[in-house]
Coordinates of N, CA and C in Angstrom, one line a residue:
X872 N 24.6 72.5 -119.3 CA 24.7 71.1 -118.8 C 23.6 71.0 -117.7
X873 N 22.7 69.8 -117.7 CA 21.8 69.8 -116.6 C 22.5 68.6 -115.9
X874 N 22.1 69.7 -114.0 CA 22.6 69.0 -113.1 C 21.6 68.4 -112.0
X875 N 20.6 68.9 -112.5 CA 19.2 68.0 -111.6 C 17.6 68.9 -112.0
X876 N 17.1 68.9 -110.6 CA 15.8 69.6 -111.3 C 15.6 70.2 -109.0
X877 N 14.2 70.6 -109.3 CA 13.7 71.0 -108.1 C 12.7 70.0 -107.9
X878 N 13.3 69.4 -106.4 CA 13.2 68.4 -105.8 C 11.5 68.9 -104.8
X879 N 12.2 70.3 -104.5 CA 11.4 70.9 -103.3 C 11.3 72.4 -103.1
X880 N 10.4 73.2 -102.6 CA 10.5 74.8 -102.4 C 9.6 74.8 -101.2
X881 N 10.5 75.9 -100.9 CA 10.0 76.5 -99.4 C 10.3 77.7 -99.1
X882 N 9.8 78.6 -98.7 CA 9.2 80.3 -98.8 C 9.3 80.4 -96.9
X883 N 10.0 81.3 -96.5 CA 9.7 81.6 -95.4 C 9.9 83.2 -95.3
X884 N 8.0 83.4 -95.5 CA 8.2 84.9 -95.2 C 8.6 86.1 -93.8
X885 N 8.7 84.8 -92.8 CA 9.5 85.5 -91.5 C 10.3 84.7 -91.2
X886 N 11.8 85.6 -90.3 CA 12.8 85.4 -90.0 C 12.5 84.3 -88.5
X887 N 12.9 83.2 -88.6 CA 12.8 82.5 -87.4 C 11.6 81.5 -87.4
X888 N 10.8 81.8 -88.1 CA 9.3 81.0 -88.1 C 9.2 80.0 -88.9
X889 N 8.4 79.3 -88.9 CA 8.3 77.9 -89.8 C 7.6 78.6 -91.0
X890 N 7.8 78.0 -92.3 CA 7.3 78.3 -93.6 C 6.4 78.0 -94.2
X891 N 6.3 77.4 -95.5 CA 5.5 77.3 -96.3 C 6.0 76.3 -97.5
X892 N 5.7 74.8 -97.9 CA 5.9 74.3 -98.7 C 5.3 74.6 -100.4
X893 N 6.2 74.9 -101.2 CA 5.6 75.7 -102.7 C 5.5 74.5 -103.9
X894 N 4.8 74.4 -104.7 CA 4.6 74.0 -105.7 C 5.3 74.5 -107.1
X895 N 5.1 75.7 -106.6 CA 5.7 76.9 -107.3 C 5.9 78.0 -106.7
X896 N 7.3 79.1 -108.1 CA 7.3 79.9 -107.0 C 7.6 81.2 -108.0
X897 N 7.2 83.0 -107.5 CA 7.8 83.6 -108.7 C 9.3 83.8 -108.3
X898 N 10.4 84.3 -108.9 CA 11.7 84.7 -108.8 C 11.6 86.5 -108.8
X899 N 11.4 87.3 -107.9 CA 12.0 88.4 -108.2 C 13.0 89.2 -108.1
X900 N 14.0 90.3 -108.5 CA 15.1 90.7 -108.6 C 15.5 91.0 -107.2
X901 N 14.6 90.5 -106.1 CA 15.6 90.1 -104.7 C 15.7 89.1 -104.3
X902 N 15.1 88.1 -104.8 CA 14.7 86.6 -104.4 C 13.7 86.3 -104.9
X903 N 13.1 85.2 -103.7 CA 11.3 84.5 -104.1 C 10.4 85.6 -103.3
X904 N 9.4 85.9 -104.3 CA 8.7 86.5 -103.6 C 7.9 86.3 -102.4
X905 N 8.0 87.0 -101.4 CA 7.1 86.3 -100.4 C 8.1 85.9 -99.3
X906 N 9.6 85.7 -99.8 CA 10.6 85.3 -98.5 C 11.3 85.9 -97.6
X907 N 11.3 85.9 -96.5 CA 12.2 86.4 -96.0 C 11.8 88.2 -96.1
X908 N 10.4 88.2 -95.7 CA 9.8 90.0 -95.9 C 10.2 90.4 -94.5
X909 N 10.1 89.4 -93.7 CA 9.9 90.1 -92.0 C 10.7 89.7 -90.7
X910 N 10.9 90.3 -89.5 CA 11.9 90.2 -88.7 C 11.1 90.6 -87.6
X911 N 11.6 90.6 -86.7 CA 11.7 91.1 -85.4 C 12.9 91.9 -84.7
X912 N 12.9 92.7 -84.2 CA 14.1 93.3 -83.8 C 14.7 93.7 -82.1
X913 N 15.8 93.5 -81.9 CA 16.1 94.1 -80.2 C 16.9 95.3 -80.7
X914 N 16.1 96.4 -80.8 CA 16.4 98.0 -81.0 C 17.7 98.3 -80.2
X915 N 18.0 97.4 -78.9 CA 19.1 97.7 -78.3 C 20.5 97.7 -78.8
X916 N 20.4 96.8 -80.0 CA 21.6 95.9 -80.3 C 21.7 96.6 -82.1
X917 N 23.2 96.1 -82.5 CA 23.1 96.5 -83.8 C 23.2 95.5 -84.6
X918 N 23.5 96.1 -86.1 CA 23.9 95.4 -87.3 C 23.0 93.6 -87.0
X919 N 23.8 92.8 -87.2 CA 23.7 91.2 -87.4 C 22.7 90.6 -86.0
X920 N 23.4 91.6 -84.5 CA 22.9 90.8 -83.6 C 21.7 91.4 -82.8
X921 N 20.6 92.4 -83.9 CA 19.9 92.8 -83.3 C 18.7 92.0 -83.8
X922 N 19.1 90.9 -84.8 CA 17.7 90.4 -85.8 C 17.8 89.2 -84.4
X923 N 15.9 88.9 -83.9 CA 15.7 88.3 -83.1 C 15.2 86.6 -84.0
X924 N 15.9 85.5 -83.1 CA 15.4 84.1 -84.2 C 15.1 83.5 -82.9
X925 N 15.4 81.9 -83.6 CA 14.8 81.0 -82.6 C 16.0 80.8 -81.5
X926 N 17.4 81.3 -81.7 CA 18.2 81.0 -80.3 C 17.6 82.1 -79.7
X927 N 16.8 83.1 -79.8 CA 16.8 84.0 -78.6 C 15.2 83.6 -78.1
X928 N 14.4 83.1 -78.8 CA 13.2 82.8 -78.6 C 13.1 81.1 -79.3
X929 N 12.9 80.2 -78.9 CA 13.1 78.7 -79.7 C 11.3 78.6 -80.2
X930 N 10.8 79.0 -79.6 CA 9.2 79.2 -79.8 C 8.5 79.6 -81.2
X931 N 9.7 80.3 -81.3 CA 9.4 81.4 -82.8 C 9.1 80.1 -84.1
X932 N 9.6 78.9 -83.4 CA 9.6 78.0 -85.1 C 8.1 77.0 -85.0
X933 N 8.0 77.7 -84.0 CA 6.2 77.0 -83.9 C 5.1 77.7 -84.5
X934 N 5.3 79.1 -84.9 CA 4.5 79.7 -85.7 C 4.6 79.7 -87.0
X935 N 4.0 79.6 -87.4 CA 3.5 79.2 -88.9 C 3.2 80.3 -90.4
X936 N 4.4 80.8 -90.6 CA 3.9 81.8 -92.0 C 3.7 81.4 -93.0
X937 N 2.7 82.4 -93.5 CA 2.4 82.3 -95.3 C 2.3 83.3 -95.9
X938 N 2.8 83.2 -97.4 CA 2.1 84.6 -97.9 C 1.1 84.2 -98.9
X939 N 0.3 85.5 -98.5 CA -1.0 85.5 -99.6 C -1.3 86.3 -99.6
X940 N -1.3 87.0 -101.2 CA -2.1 87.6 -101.6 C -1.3 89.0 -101.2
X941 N 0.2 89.1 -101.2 CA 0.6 90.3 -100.4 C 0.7 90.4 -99.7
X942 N 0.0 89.6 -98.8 CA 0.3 89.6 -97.2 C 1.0 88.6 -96.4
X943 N 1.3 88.8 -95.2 CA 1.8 87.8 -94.6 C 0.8 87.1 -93.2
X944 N 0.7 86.0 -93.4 CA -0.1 85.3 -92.7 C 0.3 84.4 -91.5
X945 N 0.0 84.1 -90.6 CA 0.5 83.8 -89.3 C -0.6 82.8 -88.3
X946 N 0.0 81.6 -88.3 CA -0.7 80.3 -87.4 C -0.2 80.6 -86.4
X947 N -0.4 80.6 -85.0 CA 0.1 80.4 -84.2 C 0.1 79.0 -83.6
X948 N 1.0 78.7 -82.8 CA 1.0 76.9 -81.7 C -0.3 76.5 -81.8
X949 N -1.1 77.5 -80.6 CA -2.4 77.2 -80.3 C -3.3 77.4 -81.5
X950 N -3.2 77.3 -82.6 CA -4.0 77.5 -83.9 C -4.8 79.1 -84.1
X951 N -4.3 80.1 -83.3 CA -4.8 81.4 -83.1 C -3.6 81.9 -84.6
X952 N -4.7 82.6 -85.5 CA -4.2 83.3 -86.3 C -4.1 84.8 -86.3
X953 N -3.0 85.5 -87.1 CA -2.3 86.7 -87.0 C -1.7 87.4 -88.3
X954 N -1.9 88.9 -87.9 CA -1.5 89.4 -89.7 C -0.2 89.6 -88.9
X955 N 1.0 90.3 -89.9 CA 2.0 91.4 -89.2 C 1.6 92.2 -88.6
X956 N 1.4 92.4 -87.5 CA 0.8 93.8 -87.0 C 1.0 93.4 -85.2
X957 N 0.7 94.5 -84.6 CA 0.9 94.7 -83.8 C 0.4 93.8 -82.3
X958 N -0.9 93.0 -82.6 CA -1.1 92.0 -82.0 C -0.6 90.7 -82.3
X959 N 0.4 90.2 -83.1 CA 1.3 89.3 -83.2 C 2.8 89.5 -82.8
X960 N 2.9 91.4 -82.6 CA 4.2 92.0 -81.6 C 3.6 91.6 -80.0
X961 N 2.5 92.0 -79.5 CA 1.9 91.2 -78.5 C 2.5 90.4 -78.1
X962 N 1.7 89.3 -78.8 CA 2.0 87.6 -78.9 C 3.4 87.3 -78.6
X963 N 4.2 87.7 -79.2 CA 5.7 87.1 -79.2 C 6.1 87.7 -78.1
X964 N 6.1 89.4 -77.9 CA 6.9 90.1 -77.0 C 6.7 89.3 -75.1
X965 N 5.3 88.8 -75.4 CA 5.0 87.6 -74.0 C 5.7 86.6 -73.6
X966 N 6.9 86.6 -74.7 CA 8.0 85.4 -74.5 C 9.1 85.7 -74.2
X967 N 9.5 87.4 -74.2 CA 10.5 87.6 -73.5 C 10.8 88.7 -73.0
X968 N 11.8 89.1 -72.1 CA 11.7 90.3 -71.8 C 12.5 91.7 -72.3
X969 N 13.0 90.9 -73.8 CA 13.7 92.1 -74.6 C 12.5 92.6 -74.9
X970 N 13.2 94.3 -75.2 CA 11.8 95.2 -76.1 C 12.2 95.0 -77.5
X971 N 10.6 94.5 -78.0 CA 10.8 93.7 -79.5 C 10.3 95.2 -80.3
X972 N 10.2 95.4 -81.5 CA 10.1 95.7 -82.2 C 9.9 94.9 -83.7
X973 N 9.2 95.3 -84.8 CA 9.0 94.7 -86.2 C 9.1 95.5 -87.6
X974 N 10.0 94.8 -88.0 CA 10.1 95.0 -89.7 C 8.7 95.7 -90.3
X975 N 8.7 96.8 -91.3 CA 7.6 97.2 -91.8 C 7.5 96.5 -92.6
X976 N 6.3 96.6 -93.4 CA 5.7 95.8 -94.5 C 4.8 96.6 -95.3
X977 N 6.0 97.1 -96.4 CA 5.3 98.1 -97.7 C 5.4 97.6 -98.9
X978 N 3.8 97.5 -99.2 CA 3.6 97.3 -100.6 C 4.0 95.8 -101.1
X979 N 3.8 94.9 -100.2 CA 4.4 93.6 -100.7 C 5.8 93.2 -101.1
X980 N 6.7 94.1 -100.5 CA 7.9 93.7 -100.7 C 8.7 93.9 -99.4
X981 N 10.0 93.5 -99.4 CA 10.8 93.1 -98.4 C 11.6 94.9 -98.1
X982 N 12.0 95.0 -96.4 CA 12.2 96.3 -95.8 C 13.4 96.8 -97.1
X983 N 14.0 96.3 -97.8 CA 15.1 96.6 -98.6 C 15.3 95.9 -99.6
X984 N 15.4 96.3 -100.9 CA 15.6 95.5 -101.5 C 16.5 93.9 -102.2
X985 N 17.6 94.2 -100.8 CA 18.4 93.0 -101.5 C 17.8 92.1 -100.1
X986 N 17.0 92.6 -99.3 CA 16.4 91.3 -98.3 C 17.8 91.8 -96.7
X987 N 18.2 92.8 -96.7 CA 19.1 93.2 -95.7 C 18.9 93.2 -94.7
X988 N 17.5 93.4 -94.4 CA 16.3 93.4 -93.1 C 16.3 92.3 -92.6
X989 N 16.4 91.4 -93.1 CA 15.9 89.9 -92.7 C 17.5 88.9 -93.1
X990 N 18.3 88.7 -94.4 CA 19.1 88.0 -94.2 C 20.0 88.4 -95.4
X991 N 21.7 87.7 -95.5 CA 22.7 88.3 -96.2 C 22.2 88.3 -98.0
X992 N 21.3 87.5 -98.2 CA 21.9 87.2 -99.8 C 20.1 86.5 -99.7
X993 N 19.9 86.0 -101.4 CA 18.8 86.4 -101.3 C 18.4 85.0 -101.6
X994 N 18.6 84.0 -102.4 CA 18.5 82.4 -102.5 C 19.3 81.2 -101.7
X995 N 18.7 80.5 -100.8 CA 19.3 79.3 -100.6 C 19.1 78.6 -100.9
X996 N 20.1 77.4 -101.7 CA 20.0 76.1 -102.4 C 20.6 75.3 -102.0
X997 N 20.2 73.7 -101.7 CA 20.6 72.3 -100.9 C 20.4 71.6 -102.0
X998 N 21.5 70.4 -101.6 CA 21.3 69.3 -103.0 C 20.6 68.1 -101.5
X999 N 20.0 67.1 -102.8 CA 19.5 65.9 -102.1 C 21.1 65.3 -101.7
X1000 N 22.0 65.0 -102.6 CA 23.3 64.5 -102.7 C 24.0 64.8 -101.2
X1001 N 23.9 66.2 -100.8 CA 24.7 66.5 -99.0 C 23.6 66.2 -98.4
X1002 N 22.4 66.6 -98.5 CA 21.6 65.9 -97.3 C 21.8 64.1 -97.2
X1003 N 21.6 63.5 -98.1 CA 21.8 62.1 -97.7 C 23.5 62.2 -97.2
X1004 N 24.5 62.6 -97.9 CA 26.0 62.3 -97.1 C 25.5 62.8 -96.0
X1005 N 25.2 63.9 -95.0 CA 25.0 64.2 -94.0 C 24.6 63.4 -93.0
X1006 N 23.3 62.8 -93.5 CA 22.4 62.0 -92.9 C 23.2 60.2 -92.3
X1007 N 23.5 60.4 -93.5 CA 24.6 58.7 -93.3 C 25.7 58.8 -92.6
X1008 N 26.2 60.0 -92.5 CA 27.4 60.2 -91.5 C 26.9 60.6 -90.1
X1009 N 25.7 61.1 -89.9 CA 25.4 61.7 -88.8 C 24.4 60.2 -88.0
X1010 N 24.2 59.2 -88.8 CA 23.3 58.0 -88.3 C 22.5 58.4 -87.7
X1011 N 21.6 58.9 -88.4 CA 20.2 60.0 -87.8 C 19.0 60.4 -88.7
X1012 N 18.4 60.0 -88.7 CA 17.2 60.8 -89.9 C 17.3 62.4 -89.6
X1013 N 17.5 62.8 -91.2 CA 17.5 64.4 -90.6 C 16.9 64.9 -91.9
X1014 N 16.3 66.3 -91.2 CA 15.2 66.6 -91.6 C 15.6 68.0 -92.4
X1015 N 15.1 67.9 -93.4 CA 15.6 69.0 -94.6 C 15.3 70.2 -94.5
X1016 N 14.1 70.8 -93.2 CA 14.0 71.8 -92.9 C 14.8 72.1 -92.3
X1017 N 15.3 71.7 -91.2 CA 16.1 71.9 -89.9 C 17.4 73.5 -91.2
X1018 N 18.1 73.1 -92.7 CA 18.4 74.1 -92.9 C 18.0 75.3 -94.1
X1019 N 16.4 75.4 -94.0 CA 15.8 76.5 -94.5 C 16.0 76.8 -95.3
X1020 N 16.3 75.7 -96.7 CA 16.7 76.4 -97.9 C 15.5 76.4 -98.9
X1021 N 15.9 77.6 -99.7 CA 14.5 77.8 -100.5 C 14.0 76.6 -101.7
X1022 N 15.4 76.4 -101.8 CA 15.4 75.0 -103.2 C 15.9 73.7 -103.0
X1023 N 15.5 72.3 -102.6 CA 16.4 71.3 -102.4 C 16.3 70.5 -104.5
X1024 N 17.6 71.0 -104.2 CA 18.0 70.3 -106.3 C 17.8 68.8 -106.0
X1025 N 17.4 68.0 -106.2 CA 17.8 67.0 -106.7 C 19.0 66.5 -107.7
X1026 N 20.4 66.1 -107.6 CA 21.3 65.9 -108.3 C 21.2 64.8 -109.2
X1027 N 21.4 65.0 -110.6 CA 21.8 63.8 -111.3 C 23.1 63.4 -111.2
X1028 N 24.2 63.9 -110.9 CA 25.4 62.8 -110.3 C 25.6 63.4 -109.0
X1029 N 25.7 62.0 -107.6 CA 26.4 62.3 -106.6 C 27.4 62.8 -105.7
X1030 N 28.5 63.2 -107.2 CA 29.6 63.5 -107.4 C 29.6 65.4 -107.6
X1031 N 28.0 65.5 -107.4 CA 28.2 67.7 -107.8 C 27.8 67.9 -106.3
X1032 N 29.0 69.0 -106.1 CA 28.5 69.6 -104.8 C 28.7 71.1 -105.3
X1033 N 27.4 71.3 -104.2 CA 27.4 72.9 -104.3 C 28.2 73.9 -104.7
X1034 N 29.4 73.5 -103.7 CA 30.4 74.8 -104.2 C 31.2 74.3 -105.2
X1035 N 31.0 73.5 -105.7 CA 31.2 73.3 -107.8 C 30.4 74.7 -108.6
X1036 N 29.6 74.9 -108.1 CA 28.5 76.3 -108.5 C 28.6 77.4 -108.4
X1037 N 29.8 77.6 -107.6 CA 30.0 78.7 -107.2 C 31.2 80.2 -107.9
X1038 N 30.5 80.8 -108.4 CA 30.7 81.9 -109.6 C 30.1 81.6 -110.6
X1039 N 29.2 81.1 -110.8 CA 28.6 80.3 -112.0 C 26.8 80.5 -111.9
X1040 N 26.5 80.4 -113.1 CA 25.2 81.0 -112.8 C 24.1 79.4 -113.2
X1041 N 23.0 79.1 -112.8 CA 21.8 78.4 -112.6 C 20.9 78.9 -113.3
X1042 N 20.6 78.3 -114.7 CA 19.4 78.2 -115.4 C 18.1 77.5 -114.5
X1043 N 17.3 77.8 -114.2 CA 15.4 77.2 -114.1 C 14.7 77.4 -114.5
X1044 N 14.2 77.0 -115.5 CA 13.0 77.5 -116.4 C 13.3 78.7 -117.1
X1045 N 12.5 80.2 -116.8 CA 12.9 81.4 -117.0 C 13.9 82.1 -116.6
X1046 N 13.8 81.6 -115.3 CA 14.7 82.1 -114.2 C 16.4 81.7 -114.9
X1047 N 17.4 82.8 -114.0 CA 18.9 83.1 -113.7 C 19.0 83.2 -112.7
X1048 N 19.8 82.5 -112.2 CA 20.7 82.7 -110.7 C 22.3 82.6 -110.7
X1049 N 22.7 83.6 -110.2 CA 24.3 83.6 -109.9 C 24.6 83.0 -108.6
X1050 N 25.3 81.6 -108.4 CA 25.7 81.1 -107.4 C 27.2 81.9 -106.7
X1051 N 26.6 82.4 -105.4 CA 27.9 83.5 -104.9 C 28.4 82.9 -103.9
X1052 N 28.1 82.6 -102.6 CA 29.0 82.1 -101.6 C 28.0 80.7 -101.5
X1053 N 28.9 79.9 -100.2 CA 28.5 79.0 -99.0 C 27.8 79.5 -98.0
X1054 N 26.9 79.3 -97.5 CA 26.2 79.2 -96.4 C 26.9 78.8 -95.5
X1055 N 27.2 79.5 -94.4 CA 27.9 79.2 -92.9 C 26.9 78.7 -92.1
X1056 N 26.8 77.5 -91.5 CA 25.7 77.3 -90.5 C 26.0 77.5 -89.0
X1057 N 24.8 77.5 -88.2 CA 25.2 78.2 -86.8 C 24.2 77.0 -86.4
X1058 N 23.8 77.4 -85.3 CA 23.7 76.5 -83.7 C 22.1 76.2 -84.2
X1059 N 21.4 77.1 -84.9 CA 19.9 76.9 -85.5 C 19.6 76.0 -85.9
X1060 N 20.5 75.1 -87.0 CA 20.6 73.8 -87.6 C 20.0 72.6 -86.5
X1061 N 20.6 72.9 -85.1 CA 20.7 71.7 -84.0 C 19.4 71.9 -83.3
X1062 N 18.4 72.7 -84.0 CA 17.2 72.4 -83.1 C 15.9 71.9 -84.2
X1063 N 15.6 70.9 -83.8 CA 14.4 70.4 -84.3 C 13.2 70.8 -84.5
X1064 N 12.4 71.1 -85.8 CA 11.6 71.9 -86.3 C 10.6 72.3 -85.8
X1065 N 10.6 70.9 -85.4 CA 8.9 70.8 -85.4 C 9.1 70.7 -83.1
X1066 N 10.0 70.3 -82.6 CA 10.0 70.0 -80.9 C 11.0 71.0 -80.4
X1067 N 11.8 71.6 -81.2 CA 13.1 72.8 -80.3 C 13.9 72.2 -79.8
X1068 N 14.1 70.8 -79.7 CA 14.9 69.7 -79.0 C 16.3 69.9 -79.9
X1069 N 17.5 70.3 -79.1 CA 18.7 70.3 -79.9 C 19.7 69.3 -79.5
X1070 N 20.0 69.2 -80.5 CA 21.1 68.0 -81.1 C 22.6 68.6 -81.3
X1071 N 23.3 69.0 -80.5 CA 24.6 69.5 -80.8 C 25.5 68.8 -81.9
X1072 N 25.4 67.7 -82.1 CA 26.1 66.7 -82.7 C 26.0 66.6 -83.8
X1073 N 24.4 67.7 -84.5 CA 25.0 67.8 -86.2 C 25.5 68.7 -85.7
X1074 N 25.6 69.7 -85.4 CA 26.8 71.0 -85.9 C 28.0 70.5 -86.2
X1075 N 28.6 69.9 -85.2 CA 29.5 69.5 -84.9 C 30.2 68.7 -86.3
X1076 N 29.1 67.6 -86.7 CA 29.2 66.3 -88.2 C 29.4 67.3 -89.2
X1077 N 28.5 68.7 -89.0 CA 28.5 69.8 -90.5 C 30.2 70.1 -90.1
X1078 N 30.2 70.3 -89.3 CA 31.7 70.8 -89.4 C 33.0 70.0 -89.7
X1079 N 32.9 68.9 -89.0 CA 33.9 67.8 -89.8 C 33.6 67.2 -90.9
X1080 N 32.5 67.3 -91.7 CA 32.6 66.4 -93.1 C 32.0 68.2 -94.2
X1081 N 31.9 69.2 -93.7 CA 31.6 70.2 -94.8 C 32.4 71.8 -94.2
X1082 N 33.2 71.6 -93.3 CA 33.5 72.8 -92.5 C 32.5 74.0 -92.1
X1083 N 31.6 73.5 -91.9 CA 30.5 74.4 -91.6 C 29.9 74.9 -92.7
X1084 N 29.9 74.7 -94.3 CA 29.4 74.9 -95.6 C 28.7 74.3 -95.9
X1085 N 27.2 74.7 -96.2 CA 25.9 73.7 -96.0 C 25.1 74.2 -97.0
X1086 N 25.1 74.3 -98.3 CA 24.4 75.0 -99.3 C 25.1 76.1 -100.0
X1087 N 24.4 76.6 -101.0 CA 24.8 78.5 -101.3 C 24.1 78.9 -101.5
X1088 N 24.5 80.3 -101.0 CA 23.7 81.6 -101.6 C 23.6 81.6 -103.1
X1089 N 22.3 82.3 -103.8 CA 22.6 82.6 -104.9 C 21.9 83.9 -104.9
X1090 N 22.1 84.8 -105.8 CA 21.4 86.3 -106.1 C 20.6 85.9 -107.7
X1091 N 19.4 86.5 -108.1 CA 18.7 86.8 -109.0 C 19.7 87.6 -110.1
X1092 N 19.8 87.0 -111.4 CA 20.3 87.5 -112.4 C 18.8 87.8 -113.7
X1093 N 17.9 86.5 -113.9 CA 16.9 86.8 -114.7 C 15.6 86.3 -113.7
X1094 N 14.2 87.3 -113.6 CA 13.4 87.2 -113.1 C 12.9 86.1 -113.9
X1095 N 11.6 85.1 -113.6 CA 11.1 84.5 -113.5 C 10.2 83.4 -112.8
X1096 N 9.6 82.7 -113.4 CA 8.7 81.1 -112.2 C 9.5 80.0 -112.3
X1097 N 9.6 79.3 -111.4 CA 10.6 78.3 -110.8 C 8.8 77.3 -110.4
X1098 N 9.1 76.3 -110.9 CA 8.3 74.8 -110.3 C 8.9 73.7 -109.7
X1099 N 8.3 72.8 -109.0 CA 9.1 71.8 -108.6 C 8.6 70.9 -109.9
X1100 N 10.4 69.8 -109.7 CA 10.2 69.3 -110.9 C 11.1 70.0 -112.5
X1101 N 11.4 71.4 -112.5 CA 11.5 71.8 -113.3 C 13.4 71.5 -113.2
X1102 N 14.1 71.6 -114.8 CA 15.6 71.1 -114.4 C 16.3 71.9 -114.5
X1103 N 16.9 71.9 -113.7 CA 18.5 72.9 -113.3 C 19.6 72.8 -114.1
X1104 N 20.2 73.7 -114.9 CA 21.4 73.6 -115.6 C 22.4 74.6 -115.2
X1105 N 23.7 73.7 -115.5 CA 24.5 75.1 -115.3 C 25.1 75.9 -116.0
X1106 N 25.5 77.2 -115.8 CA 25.8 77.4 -117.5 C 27.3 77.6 -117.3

């Protein structure tokens, strides 16, 4: 059954930083290639609350990643560019006074393979259909990045929501995806992309009209290329 197509893609090959808008994208058996390769870390702390984002640094979503070519590529504010490496640990660590540390980067792929270095699950997908309910309930232009998902669907009825998808797998083109949980959103949502300016008051809207459930995860079942444009079915 087709339930829309790809509206939009976005690749963010570091945790906390602004991304990359795709045309296209490949699928590999951890995700999209290129996403979600890199972190920052406070070596002090464990498990969940040692990966550094924009609540511990708000600055971090001013930098600008891409990948290319294998690598990960890096704009900074002031238009000063940066590979992963150690003078972009520099750069950042000048913003605070935790001792930072960074994610390796071997061979063009992510520190682990299900993406554990950087985040829980390996695809995020947003319909056009909750961004406009959102938007209309929150009487606010809001901005599709503000929640980082790799795929915004465009819906053919405004009646499918996400967690309709969930244990169920997503045809795209070549590509399989197993839709597994909801996305829990946090306090990151409430800062503005592009100014760091936060808005308490969507959190707050996500939680009275979605309980804090703003998209799903989905995991890689069959590798392949994903285009925008291309339609989404479910099976």
């Amino acid at each position: 059954m087709q339930i829309g197509e790809i509206q939009e893609i976005y690749r963010y090959p570091v945790k906390s930083f602004a991304g990359e808008k795709l045309e296209h994208c490949a699928i590999e058996e951890y995700g999209m290639l290129g996403d979600r390769f890199a972190t920052f870390y406070d070596e002090t702390k464990k498990d969940w609350h040692k990966y550094i984002t924009a609540r511990n640094i708000p600055n971090l979503l001013n930098y600008r990643a891409t990948f290319q070519d294998g690598e990960i590529r890096i704009t900074g504010p002031d238009g000063q560019e940066y590979g992963w490496d150690e003078r972009l640990l520099e750069e950042v660590q000048g913003q605070t006074k935790t001792r930072l540390s960074m994610s390796a980067m071997k061979e063009a792929h992510p520190e682990y393979p299900q993406l554990l270095s950087v985040d829980g699950a390996s695809i995020l997908i947003i319909t056009d259909s909750s961004l406009n309910k959102l938007q209309q309930t929150w009487g606010k232009k809001l901005d599709e990045r503000r929640f980082r998902a790799n795929f915004v669907v465009k819906v053919a009825d405004d009646s499918i929501t996400e967690g309709d998808w969930i244990g169920r797998r997503l045809k795209i083109s070549d590509a399989r995806l197993q839709v597994d949980s909801f996305c829990q959103r946090c306090v990151l949502i409430t800062m503005n992309p592009d100014t760091q300016v936060k808005d308490p008051t969507l959190l707050r809207k996500v939680n009275e009209e979605f309980n804090l459930h703003f998209g799903v995860y989905a995991s890689v079942v069959k590798t392949g290329t994903v285009k925008q444009g291309d339609k989404v079915f479910l099976d």
